Amino acid sequence: MNLPEKVEIIEVGPRDGLQNEAEFIATGHKIKLINALNKTGIKRMEAASFVHPAYVPQMKDAAEVINGIERAADIQYMALIPNEKGFERARANGVKALSLVVSASNSFNVKNVKMGREESIQQFESVITKAKVEGIFIRYNIATAFWCPLEGKVDLKVSLEIAKRIDDLGVNEIVFCDTIGRANPKQVYELFEEVQELQLKAMITAHFHDTYGLALANINAALQAGVSRFDTSIGGLGGCPFAPGAAGNVATEDVVFMLDEMGIGTGINLKALLSCVDIVKPLTKRELTGHYHKILKYQHT
Amino acid sequence: MNLPEKVEIIEVGPRDGLQNEAEFIATGHKIKLINALNKTGIKRMEAASFVHPAYVPQMKDAAEVINGIERAADIQYMALIPNEKGFERARANGVKALSLVVSASNSFNVKNVKMGREESIQQFESVITKAKVEGIFIRYNIATAFWCPLEGKVDLKVSLEIAKRIDDLGVNEIVFCDTIGRANPKQVYELFEEVQELQLKAMITAHFHDTYGLALANINAALQAGVSRFDTSIGGLGGCPFAPGAAGNVATEDVVFMLDEMGIGTGINLKALLSCVDIVKPLTKRELTGHYHKILKYQHT
């Protein structure tokens, strides 16, 4: 088994997780969650999203969140932006790390950000140029990199081609997202095997949802294809507002538990994560999809 | 990735699944479930358990179930027995395939069947001798082959040694069971890699529970170590009466869905499995842990 010694976990709960909650979550709760995540050992997180407030009302307080959290010097706080306007808002709020998103599937891109895939890619080119001048870190997500809820299975070549184009722009990180959680371990392994052959300059990250219960299996497949960086969401928060039925992101504590068991280091404290789950639980009416926090009371020796 | 072309699924829902239900399920419902499973493409199943009725009251109607089901000529119906007495009852009811169980952990064996591990192994020796004379198929389960709720992690060598002893008795199948669902993919891969080196004569099967959400990841790890036979339970029914908090067996439909997606044949019809889930749902008050039947209404193209 090809397994790394260490894995980096990127927490996306405060953004990808909370944005799926229909009822507005008070800014104070969001800030409390991020401040608690600060104490877990997590070193990178998506903290907010500068999207149009009418479009994703849950994220309308992005500026207040970004400015209200305790900032640890060794933690990177990223903000997602869907377009140039989002970039201006993020920059105005002193964001030092951006998370951009384009969809491998054109129809999903239209549904997600009201413009075609090419238009997204092109407008981000100027964002990237400006951001690089200012030394801003750029994370670039490829949504529906495996499956699209509208177009079905995504041709591996399409995701690879987008990755290559993005990499040529000099971004820092490329994230391959299984937005609806339908990828399978074979598909994951095959995609990342090809990704490795591209020898991209950017860091490579995988992002899985647990819709079919396959997220941990997919992480294992990605590990074996040489990926050692994963997005996760505290408690398993999340889903996708434009992909009905998509389950939450894979739970941070489930991934850390699994990696602990496998002897793979994450630098993250499981107990500290469980305090964060306790903060998250009352914020959502949905049952959290994570497994670890439910079994804990029966914890075996 | 080392993947087989075909995988054999053994349905254990009517036994390992239903035995965990506190309220007695009417014999007619059990028979209805097995008759529906007959039509899915499943070729082997654990249909009942000849345990002491005072001990597992849910299985007190084992004889009625075994005699009441429609028997397809090409389907194997197995009955679990905990001891010699169970063997006599199973034999009296014309059972042609037995499922024996011993625990790798001695304390769990005592809790499970009220006798030490060595006593279990020894009394089964005479059962096996008698059964072989009559051409009865013998499946031998090693419970807590990875983790024990009482003793913690089980030394791989203990499970391997038991497997070797059992194999020498000439059984047909050996099942390595992660009874509490705490095994991790690395542990699974390492155990089965060693099992392969033993070159056992018996068929090898893996049995996973989904307590920590790791069952599908563990199946993938086992596949890569050359295992191509898995126990599953319709809907994700199950648990373990003596391992509090242990979640259900991995859901049959989740495993078949995953293998379908990976291009691995099972000969099982997913739609037919969903009819079985519909039969199972009203039989339990617990929420079924399977993922596939919940997402179906949003089924992507």
XYZ file of N, CA and C in Angstrom, chain A residues 105-297:
579
model
N -17.916 20.743 -15.553
C -19.105 20.635 -16.399
C -19.656 22.034 -16.658
N -19.848 22.372 -17.929
C -20.306 23.713 -18.282
C -21.684 24.014 -17.709
N -22.622 23.082 -17.825
C -23.983 23.385 -17.346
C -24.002 23.603 -15.828
N -23.160 22.870 -15.111
C -23.116 23.083 -13.673
C -22.505 24.449 -13.357
N -21.528 24.866 -14.159
C -20.920 26.182 -13.945
C -21.968 27.279 -14.111
N -22.809 27.122 -15.143
C -23.867 28.106 -15.395
C -24.816 28.148 -14.203
N -25.201 26.961 -13.720
C -26.128 26.903 -12.591
C -25.492 27.497 -11.330
N -24.219 27.254 -11.162
C -23.506 27.652 -9.947
C -23.188 29.143 -9.906
N -22.671 29.683 -11.002
C -22.235 31.089 -10.972
C -22.785 31.920 -12.135
N -23.814 31.406 -12.809
C -24.526 32.176 -13.851
C -23.647 32.617 -15.017
N -22.633 31.860 -15.285
C -21.841 32.138 -16.495
C -21.203 30.828 -16.961
N -20.806 30.808 -18.212
C -20.216 29.598 -18.786
C -18.842 29.304 -18.194
N -18.413 28.085 -18.372
C -17.117 27.658 -17.835
C -15.966 28.506 -18.381
N -15.989 28.740 -19.691
C -14.909 29.527 -20.304
C -14.874 30.941 -19.749
N -16.071 31.511 -19.565
C -16.157 32.872 -19.037
C -15.552 32.922 -17.630
N -15.877 31.904 -16.806
C -15.297 31.816 -15.459
C -13.780 31.771 -15.523
N -13.286 30.884 -16.356
C -11.824 30.716 -16.447
C -11.159 32.021 -16.887
N -11.764 32.654 -17.892
C -11.152 33.876 -18.428
C -11.173 35.041 -17.433
N -12.312 35.220 -16.757
C -12.335 36.357 -15.827
C -11.414 36.124 -14.632
N -11.200 34.856 -14.296
C -10.280 34.566 -13.194
C -8.826 34.829 -13.585
N -8.545 34.820 -14.892
C -7.160 35.082 -15.319
C -6.706 36.450 -14.846
N -7.582 37.437 -14.981
C -7.172 38.783 -14.557
C -7.144 38.883 -13.032
N -8.060 38.155 -12.389
C -8.036 38.106 -10.910
C -6.699 37.535 -10.441
N -6.285 36.459 -11.067
C -5.030 35.800 -10.673
C -3.838 36.734 -10.890
N -3.839 37.420 -12.027
C -2.736 38.347 -12.306
C -2.651 39.410 -11.206
N -3.794 40.002 -10.884
C -3.798 41.046 -9.840
C -3.415 40.467 -8.473
N -3.974 39.316 -8.162
C -3.744 38.713 -6.847
C -2.269 38.351 -6.661
N -1.659 37.837 -7.723
C -0.252 37.432 -7.620
C 0.649 38.626 -7.325
N 0.323 39.758 -7.938
C 1.109 40.974 -7.695
C 1.105 41.302 -6.203
N -0.027 41.035 -5.569
C -0.162 41.366 -4.144
C 0.239 40.207 -3.222
N 0.778 39.180 -3.807
C 1.241 38.047 -3.002
C 0.115 37.236 -2.370
N -1.068 37.276 -2.959
C -2.212 36.524 -2.421
C -2.127 35.062 -2.871
N -2.369 34.168 -1.948
C -2.363 32.726 -2.226
C -3.607 32.381 -3.045
N -3.435 31.547 -4.067
C -4.592 31.197 -4.896
C -4.828 29.697 -4.953
N -5.983 29.349 -4.417
C -6.472 27.979 -4.453
C -7.558 27.960 -5.520
N -7.494 26.969 -6.422
C -8.429 26.935 -7.550
C -9.161 25.588 -7.502
N -10.468 25.645 -7.257
C -11.275 24.418 -7.171
C -11.849 24.040 -8.531
N -11.703 22.788 -8.895
C -12.418 22.286 -10.071
C -13.628 21.509 -9.544
N -14.808 22.159 -9.599
C -16.035 21.500 -9.138
C -16.459 20.456 -10.168
N -17.270 19.523 -9.747
C -17.762 18.412 -10.603
C -16.616 17.802 -11.415
N -15.465 17.613 -10.788
C -14.309 17.053 -11.492
C -14.508 15.577 -11.828
N -15.486 14.924 -11.170
C -15.726 13.498 -11.412
C -17.121 13.247 -11.984
N -18.109 13.883 -11.374
C -19.510 13.696 -11.761
C -20.227 15.026 -11.695
N -21.197 15.207 -12.586
C -22.035 16.401 -12.604
C -23.485 15.961 -12.411
N -24.259 16.680 -11.586
C -25.654 16.265 -11.390
C -26.498 16.477 -12.652
N -25.998 17.283 -13.579
C -26.748 17.575 -14.802
C -26.237 16.783 -15.997
N -24.917 16.616 -16.086
C -24.342 15.990 -17.288
C -23.875 14.557 -17.058
N -23.936 14.075 -15.838
C -23.484 12.708 -15.572
C -21.983 12.633 -15.364
N -21.393 11.501 -15.689
C -19.974 11.279 -15.447
C -19.143 12.261 -16.285
N -18.134 12.836 -15.648
C -17.298 13.803 -16.344
C -16.074 13.089 -16.915
N -15.805 13.356 -18.177
C -14.641 12.750 -18.831
C -13.382 13.232 -18.113
N -12.607 12.285 -17.678
C -11.338 12.538 -16.986
C -10.480 13.563 -17.741
N -10.517 13.488 -19.065
C -9.683 14.399 -19.883
C -10.089 15.850 -19.705
N -11.388 16.086 -19.475
C -11.872 17.458 -19.299
C -11.285 18.056 -18.026
N -11.332 17.304 -16.935
C -10.781 17.796 -15.666
C -9.267 17.998 -15.760
N -8.613 17.074 -16.444
C -7.158 17.185 -16.597
C -6.774 18.417 -17.407
N -7.536 18.692 -18.456
C -7.231 19.834 -19.320
C -7.405 21.139 -18.552
N -8.481 21.218 -17.772
C -8.700 22.427 -16.960
C -7.566 22.587 -15.950
N -7.181 21.484 -15.339
C -6.095 21.534 -14.346
C -4.814 22.075 -14.975
N -4.530 21.611 -16.174
C -3.308 22.048 -16.865
C -3.375 23.552 -17.159
N -4.521 23.996 -17.635
C -4.689 25.428 -17.968
C -4.530 26.294 -16.721
N -5.163 25.843 -15.626
C -5.096 26.588 -14.372
C -3.662 26.639 -13.840
N -3.007 25.495 -13.953
C -1.632 25.407 -13.441
C -0.711 26.358 -14.196
N -0.950 26.474 -15.479
C -0.114 27.366 -16.289
C -0.247 28.833 -15.866
N -1.345 29.154 -15.171
C -1.553 30.527 -14.710
C -0.769 30.808 -13.419
N -0.162 29.756 -12.871
C 0.675 29.952 -11.685
C -0.081 29.972 -10.370
N -1.186 29.235 -10.281
C -1.912 29.181 -9.003
C -1.134 28.322 -8.005
N -1.478 28.450 -6.725
C -0.738 27.713 -5.694
C -1.283 26.314 -5.440
N -2.591 26.153 -5.629
C -3.221 24.880 -5.261
C -4.379 24.591 -6.218
N -4.494 23.340 -6.619
C -5.638 22.927 -7.454
C -6.398 21.843 -6.704
N -7.710 22.040 -6.561
C -8.543 21.108 -5.801
C -9.498 20.382 -6.751
N -9.449 19.072 -6.743
C -10.353 18.263 -7.553
C -11.540 17.870 -6.681
N -12.714 18.400 -7.027
C -13.879 18.251 -6.156
C -14.902 17.264 -6.702
N -15.263 16.293 -5.863
C -16.380 15.409 -6.194
C -17.630 16.041 -5.568
N -18.117 17.057 -6.211
C -19.165 17.936 -5.686
C -20.415 17.187 -5.221
N -20.804 16.154 -5.969
C -22.029 15.442 -5.584
C -21.740 14.115 -4.880
N -20.481 13.805 -4.680
C -20.139 12.609 -3.897
C -20.406 11.293 -4.594
N -20.284 11.282 -5.920
C -20.575 10.050 -6.635
C -19.330 9.367 -7.218
N -18.175 9.958 -7.053
C -16.968 9.315 -7.584
C -16.750 7.980 -6.895
N -16.084 7.069 -7.581
C -15.767 5.772 -6.966
C -14.248 5.623 -6.895
N -13.757 4.727 -6.031
C -12.314 4.623 -5.804
C -11.496 4.371 -7.083
N -12.055 3.607 -8.008
C -11.319 3.328 -9.249
C -11.160 4.622 -10.060
N -12.273 5.359 -10.181
C -12.241 6.618 -10.928
C -11.271 7.613 -10.278
N -11.304 7.666 -8.954
C -10.432 8.574 -8.211
C -8.968 8.218 -8.452
N -8.681 6.930 -8.335
C -7.301 6.487 -8.536
C -6.823 6.825 -9.944
N -7.685 6.537 -10.910
C -7.303 6.785 -12.312
C -7.091 8.265 -12.603
N -7.984 9.112 -12.078
C -7.803 10.552 -12.314
C -6.487 11.039 -11.707
N -6.251 10.685 -10.444
C -5.053 11.217 -9.777
C -3.759 10.617 -10.323
N -3.855 9.410 -10.836
C -2.687 8.830 -11.503
C -2.315 9.717 -12.709
N -3.331 10.126 -13.453
C -3.095 10.996 -14.620
C -2.644 12.390 -14.171
N -3.220 12.867 -13.081
C -2.837 14.189 -12.562
C -1.338 14.191 -12.222
N -0.891 13.108 -11.595
C 0.532 13.036 -11.228
C 1.409 13.122 -12.469
N 0.938 12.517 -13.555
C 1.751 12.536 -14.774
C 1.863 13.935 -15.382
N 0.908 14.790 -15.070
C 0.956 16.172 -15.581
C 2.084 16.970 -14.919
N 2.562 16.471 -13.792
C 3.616 17.148 -13.006
C 3.322 18.639 -12.833
N 2.160 18.911 -12.284
C 1.741 20.296 -12.067
C 2.637 20.973 -11.037
N 2.765 22.276 -11.173
C 3.552 23.045 -10.206
C 2.729 23.297 -8.924
N 1.415 23.385 -9.082
C 0.541 23.656 -7.933
C 0.435 22.446 -7.013
N 0.088 22.707 -5.748
C -0.207 21.616 -4.814
C -1.542 20.984 -5.242
N -1.665 19.693 -5.007
C -2.870 18.965 -5.420
C -3.695 18.585 -4.181
N -4.989 18.851 -4.251
C -5.891 18.530 -3.138
C -7.129 17.804 -3.664
N -7.659 16.906 -2.845
C -8.894 16.195 -3.219
C -10.008 16.574 -2.248
N -11.214 16.653 -2.777
C -12.378 17.140 -2.014
C -13.544 16.183 -2.260
N -13.922 15.434 -1.221
C -14.969 14.421 -1.385
C -16.182 14.661 -0.490
N -17.336 14.352 -1.054
C -18.580 14.337 -0.277
C -18.966 12.880 -0.035
N -19.817 12.667 0.984
C -20.081 11.293 1.403
C -21.467 10.774 1.000
N -21.996 11.286 -0.084
C -23.358 10.955 -0.523
C -23.633 9.444 -0.561
N -22.732 8.700 -1.157
C -22.911 7.251 -1.295
C -22.048 6.480 -0.284
N -21.539 7.191 0.710
C -20.699 6.535 1.714
C -19.308 6.207 1.214
N -18.919 6.826 0.101
C -17.658 6.450 -0.540
C -16.489 7.389 -0.242
N -16.735 8.426 0.561
C -15.693 9.445 0.742
C -14.393 8.879 1.317
N -14.499 8.055 2.354
C -13.264 7.532 2.961
C -12.570 6.540 2.027
N -13.354 5.786 1.288
C -12.767 4.879 0.288
C -12.065 5.692 -0.795
N -12.681 6.793 -1.190
C -12.064 7.640 -2.208
C -10.791 8.315 -1.697
N -10.788 8.699 -0.442
C -9.563 9.272 0.132
C -8.440 8.232 0.097
N -8.765 6.999 0.440
C -7.754 5.939 0.368
C -7.237 5.719 -1.040
N -8.142 5.774 -2.007
C -7.710 5.606 -3.400
C -6.801 6.757 -3.809
N -7.157 7.971 -3.390
C -6.341 9.146 -3.711
C -4.969 9.055 -3.031
N -4.961 8.601 -1.774
C -3.694 8.427 -1.056
C -2.757 7.524 -1.849
N -3.343 6.453 -2.361
C -2.525 5.500 -3.101
C -2.037 6.028 -4.437
N -2.742 7.048 -4.939
C -2.280 7.688 -6.177
C -1.385 8.887 -5.858
N -0.953 8.982 -4.597
C 0.039 9.996 -4.235
C -0.511 11.318 -3.724
N -1.840 11.415 -3.521
C -2.421 12.653 -2.983
C -2.295 12.650 -1.458
N -1.919 13.772 -0.884
C -1.765 13.793 0.578
C -2.358 15.071 1.165
N -3.396 15.600 0.494
C -4.001 16.849 0.956
C -5.499 16.736 0.685
N -6.307 16.898 1.757
C -7.746 16.674 1.609
C -8.576 17.764 2.269
N -9.647 18.152 1.586
C -10.659 19.022 2.183
C -11.583 18.171 3.034
N -11.939 18.683 4.205
C -12.908 17.991 5.058
C -13.760 19.053 5.741
N -14.845 18.625 6.346
C -15.771 19.582 6.950
C -16.197 19.068 8.326
N -16.053 19.903 9.314
C -16.318 19.483 10.686
C -17.739 18.904 10.827
N -17.847 17.729 11.429
C -19.140 17.081 11.636
C -19.741 16.462 10.385
N -19.163 16.791 9.219
C -19.763 16.339 7.962
C -20.772 17.347 7.432
N -20.643 18.582 7.901
C -21.496 19.669 7.406
C -21.390 19.760 5.893
N -22.437 20.276 5.293
C -22.315 20.587 3.876
C -23.262 19.857 2.970
N -22.966 19.936 1.720
C -23.827 19.417 0.678
C -23.568 20.270 -0.528
N -24.574 20.529 -1.298
C -24.396 21.420 -2.431
C -25.763 21.986 -2.761
N -25.934 23.307 -2.659
C -27.265 23.886 -2.857
C -27.835 23.614 -4.242
N -26.959 23.353 -5.217
C -27.444 23.126 -6.580
C -27.319 21.672 -7.008
N -27.094 20.803 -6.050
C -27.037 19.363 -6.346
C -27.873 18.665 -5.277
N -29.208 18.682 -5.460
C -30.099 18.141 -4.417
C -29.713 16.723 -4.020
N -29.724 16.488 -2.735
C -29.455 15.134 -2.264
C -27.993 14.854 -2.007
N -27.115 15.737 -2.492
C -25.697 15.516 -2.228
C -25.471 15.631 -0.726
N -24.814 14.653 -0.164
C -24.583 14.662 1.286
C -23.460 15.625 1.613
N -23.192 15.738 2.904
C -22.161 16.647 3.354
C -20.776 16.233 2.903
N -19.845 17.170 3.101
C -18.447 16.850 2.911
C -18.090 15.738 3.885
N -17.028 15.034 3.564
C -16.558 14.017 4.492
C -16.183 14.731 5.800
N -16.539 14.116 6.933
C -16.341 14.748 8.230
C -14.865 14.796 8.621
N -14.434 15.959 9.055
C -13.031 16.141 9.465
C -12.620 15.097 10.500
N -13.473 14.902 11.507
C -13.096 13.994 12.596
C -13.045 12.538 12.121
N -13.865 12.181 11.126
C -13.803 10.814 10.594
C -12.478 10.579 9.862
N -12.071 11.591 9.105
C -10.822 11.461 8.338
C -9.627 11.415 9.288
N -9.637 12.297 10.283
C -8.512 12.321 11.231
C -8.457 11.013 12.017
N -9.633 10.506 12.427
C -9.664 9.214 13.127
C -9.051 8.125 12.242
N -9.513 8.056 10.993
C -9.008 7.019 10.083
C -7.494 7.132 9.907
N -7.019 8.340 9.678
C -5.578 8.519 9.451
C -4.787 8.198 10.721
N -5.304 8.597 11.874
C -4.681 8.227 13.164
C -4.535 6.704 13.231
N -5.630 6.007 12.929
C -5.634 4.546 13.010
C -4.616 3.931 12.050
N -4.424 4.606 10.921
C -3.496 4.095 9.911
C -2.056 4.548 10.159
N -1.877 5.297 11.245
C -0.520 5.747 11.569
C -0.032 6.885 10.687
N -0.967 7.612 10.073
C -0.603 8.742 9.207
C -0.846 10.035 9.981
N 0.173 10.851 10.106
C 0.079 12.071 10.911
C -0.695 13.197 10.250
N -1.486 13.926 11.075
C -2.201 15.103 10.567
C -1.900 16.330 11.421
N -1.353 16.113 12.604
C -1.097 17.227 13.521
C -2.361 17.768 14.159
N -3.477 17.040 13.967
C -4.766 17.529 14.472
C -5.214 16.701 15.663
N -5.778 17.390 16.654
C -6.217 16.748 17.881
C -7.696 16.370 17.793
N -7.960 15.076 17.852
C -9.331 14.570 17.705
C -10.282 15.138 18.760
N -9.811 15.210 20.001
C -10.674 15.733 21.067
C -11.059 17.185 20.810
N -10.093 17.946 20.327
C -10.373 19.355 20.025
C -11.398 19.446 18.886
N -11.331 18.511 17.941
C -12.315 18.499 16.846
C -13.711 18.243 17.394
N -13.789 17.360 18.397
C -15.114 17.032 18.949
C -15.749 18.237 19.643
N -14.930 19.122 20.228
C -15.498 20.360 20.794
C -16.095 21.195 19.669
N -15.466 21.155 18.505
C -15.999 21.916 17.367
C -17.310 21.296 16.890
N -17.393 19.958 16.902
C -18.646 19.293 16.516
C -19.763 19.744 17.459
N -19.427 19.874 18.746
C -20.431 20.334 19.716
C -20.930 21.744 19.396
N -20.055 22.556 18.842
C -20.469 23.923 18.460
C -21.374 23.864 17.228
N -21.032 22.959 16.318
C -21.738 22.874 15.030
C -23.136 22.268 15.176
N -23.257 21.269 16.039
C -24.527 20.524 16.174
C -25.756 21.426 16.293
N -25.761 22.365 17.257
C -26.979 23.192 17.387
C -27.188 24.188 16.241
N -26.204 24.323 15.354
C -26.342 25.303 14.259
C -27.119 24.751 13.079
N -27.293 23.427 13.033
C -27.965 22.819 11.889
C -29.135 21.961 12.348
N -30.180 21.925 11.531
C -31.311 21.063 11.866
C -31.128 19.682 11.271
N -30.187 19.577 10.322
C -29.940 18.283 9.695
C -29.084 17.423 10.616
N -29.242 16.127 10.487
C -28.365 15.263 11.278
C -26.983 15.284 10.650
N -25.985 15.528 11.453
C -24.623 15.547 10.931
C -24.254 14.154 10.430
N -23.566 14.101 9.293
C -23.292 12.796 8.676
C -22.021 12.122 9.200
N -21.240 12.838 9.995
C -20.029 12.229 10.535
C -20.337 11.022 11.416
N -19.427 10.048 11.440
C -19.632 8.827 12.220
C -18.981 8.894 13.600
N -17.786 9.460 13.647
C -16.960 9.338 14.840
C -17.617 9.924 16.088
N -18.227 11.103 15.941
C -18.782 11.751 17.148
C -19.991 10.985 17.690
N -20.620 10.164 16.837
C -21.787 9.397 17.297
C -21.375 8.135 18.077
N -20.259 7.576 17.698
C -19.826 6.309 18.305
C -19.028 6.565 19.574
N -18.646 7.811 19.778
C -17.695 8.102 20.836
C -18.097 7.594 22.212
N -19.389 7.660 22.509
C -19.799 7.248 23.858
C -19.559 5.759 24.094
